[in-house]
Short mmCIF file of C-alpha atoms in Angstrom, two decimals:
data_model
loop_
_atom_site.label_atom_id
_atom_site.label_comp_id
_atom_site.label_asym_id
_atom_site.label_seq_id
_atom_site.Cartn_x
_atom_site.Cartn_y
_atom_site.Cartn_z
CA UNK A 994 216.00 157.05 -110.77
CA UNK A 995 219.15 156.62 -112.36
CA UNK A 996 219.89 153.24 -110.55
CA UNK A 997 216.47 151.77 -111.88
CA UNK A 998 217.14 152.94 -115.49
CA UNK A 999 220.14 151.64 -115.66
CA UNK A 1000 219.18 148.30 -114.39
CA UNK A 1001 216.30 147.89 -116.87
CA UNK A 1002 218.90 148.81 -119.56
CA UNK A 1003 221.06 145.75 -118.14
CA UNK A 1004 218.28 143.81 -117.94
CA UNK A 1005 217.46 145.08 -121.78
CA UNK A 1006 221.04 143.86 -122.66
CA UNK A 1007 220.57 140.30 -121.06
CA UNK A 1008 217.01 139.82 -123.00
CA UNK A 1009 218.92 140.84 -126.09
CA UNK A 1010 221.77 138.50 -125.47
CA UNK A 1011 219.40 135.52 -125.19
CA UNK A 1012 217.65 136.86 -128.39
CA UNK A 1013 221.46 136.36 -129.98
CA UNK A 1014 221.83 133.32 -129.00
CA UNK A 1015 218.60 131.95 -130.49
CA UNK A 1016 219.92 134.38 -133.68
CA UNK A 1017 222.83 132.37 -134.39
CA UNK A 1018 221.95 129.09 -132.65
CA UNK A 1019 221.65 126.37 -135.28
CA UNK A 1020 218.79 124.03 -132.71
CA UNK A 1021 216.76 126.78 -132.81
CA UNK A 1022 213.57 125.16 -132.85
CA UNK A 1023 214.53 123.57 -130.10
CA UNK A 1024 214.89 126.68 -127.94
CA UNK A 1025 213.38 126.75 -124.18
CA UNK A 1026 211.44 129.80 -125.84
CA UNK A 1027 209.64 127.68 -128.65
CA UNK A 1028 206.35 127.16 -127.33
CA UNK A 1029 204.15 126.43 -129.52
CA UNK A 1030 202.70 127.79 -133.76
CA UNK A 1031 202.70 131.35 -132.37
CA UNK A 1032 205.68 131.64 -130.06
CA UNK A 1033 208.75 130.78 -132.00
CA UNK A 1034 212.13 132.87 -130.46
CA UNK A 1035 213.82 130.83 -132.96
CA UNK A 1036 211.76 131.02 -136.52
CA UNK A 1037 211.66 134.83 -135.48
CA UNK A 1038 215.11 135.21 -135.03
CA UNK A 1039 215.78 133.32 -138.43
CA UNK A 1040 213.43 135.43 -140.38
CA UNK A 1041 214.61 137.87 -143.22
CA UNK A 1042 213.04 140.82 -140.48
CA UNK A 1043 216.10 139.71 -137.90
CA UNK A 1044 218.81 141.35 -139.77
CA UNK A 1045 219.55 145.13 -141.03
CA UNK A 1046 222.22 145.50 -143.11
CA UNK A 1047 224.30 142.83 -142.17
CA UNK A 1048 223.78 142.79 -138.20
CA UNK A 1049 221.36 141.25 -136.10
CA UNK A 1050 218.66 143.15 -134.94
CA UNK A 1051 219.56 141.48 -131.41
CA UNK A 1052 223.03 143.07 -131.95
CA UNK A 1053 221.14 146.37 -132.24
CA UNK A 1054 219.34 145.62 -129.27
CA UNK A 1055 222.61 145.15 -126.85
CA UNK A 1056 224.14 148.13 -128.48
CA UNK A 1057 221.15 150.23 -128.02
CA UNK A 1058 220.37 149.04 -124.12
CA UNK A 1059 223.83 149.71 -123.60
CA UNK A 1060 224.08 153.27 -125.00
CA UNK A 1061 220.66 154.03 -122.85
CA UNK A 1062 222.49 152.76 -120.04
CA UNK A 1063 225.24 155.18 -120.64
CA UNK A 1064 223.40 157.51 -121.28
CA UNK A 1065 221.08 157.49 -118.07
CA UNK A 1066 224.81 156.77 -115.96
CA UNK A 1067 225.55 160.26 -116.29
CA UNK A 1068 222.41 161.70 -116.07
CA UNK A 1069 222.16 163.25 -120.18
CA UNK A 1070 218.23 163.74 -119.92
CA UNK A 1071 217.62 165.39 -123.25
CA UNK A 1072 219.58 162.44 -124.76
CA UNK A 1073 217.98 159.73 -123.01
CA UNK A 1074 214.84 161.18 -124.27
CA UNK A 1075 215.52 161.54 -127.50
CA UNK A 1076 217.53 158.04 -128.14
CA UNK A 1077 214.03 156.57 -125.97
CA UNK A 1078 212.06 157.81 -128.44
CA UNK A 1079 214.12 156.22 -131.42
CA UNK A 1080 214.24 152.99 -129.80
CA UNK A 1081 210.48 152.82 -129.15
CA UNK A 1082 209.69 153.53 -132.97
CA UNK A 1083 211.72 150.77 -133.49
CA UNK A 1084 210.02 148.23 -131.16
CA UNK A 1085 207.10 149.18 -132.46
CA UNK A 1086 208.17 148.47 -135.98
CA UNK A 1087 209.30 145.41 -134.77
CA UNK A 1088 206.50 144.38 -132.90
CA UNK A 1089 204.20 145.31 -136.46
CA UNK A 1090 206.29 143.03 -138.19
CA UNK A 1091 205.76 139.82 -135.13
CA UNK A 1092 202.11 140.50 -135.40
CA UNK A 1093 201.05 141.23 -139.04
CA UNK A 1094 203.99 139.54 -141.17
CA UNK A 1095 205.27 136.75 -139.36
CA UNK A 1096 202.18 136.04 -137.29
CA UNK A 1097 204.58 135.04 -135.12
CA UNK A 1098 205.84 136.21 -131.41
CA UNK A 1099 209.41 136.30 -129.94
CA UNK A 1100 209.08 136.16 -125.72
CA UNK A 1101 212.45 137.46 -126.17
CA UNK A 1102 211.80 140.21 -128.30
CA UNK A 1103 208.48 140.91 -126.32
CA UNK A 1104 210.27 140.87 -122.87
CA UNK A 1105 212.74 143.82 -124.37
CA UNK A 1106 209.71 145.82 -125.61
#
């Protein structure tokens, strides 16, 4: 079980990476995730909703995936639950704010959720 956890927290980390490129890149509507009026990686990743306090919210992902990683590595079960908990509230803030402010999706940010 550890094995698998940890590889869905790499692959959490990758996801989030990609989301941080589309963050910062400056062709962003031009992003292989742009797909059409309601899939936008990049307008989501530009919005005011993409930062908190000061850092990317894709930043927070890779940091987050990574800790989980850590976390599940050496087997801290009470922790893993409790910092899984946290980070679901926040992709399910997250997700609120793709579907009833920005009316807008992010495969990115869907993939990591």
């Amino acid at each position: 079980m550890r094995y698998l956890l940890v590889a869905l927290a790499v692959a959490g980390v990758v996801v989030s990476a990609f989301a941080l490129h589309a963050h910062y890149s400056t062709r962003y509507l031009e992003l292989p995730c742009d797909i059409n009026a309601h899939w936008s990686c990049g307008l989501v990743n530009h919005s005011r909703y993409a930062v908190v306090l000061g850092v990317p919210v894709a930043m927070i992902g890779i940091l987050g995936y990574t800790l989980l990683g850590v976390v599940a590595w050496f087997r801290l079960r009470l922790q893993f639950m409790a910092l899984s908990i946290i980070a679901l509230g926040i992709a399910l803030y997250f997700t609120h704010i793709e579907a009833n402010v920005l009316h807008m999706w992010c495969l990115y940010c869907v993939m990591s959720q």
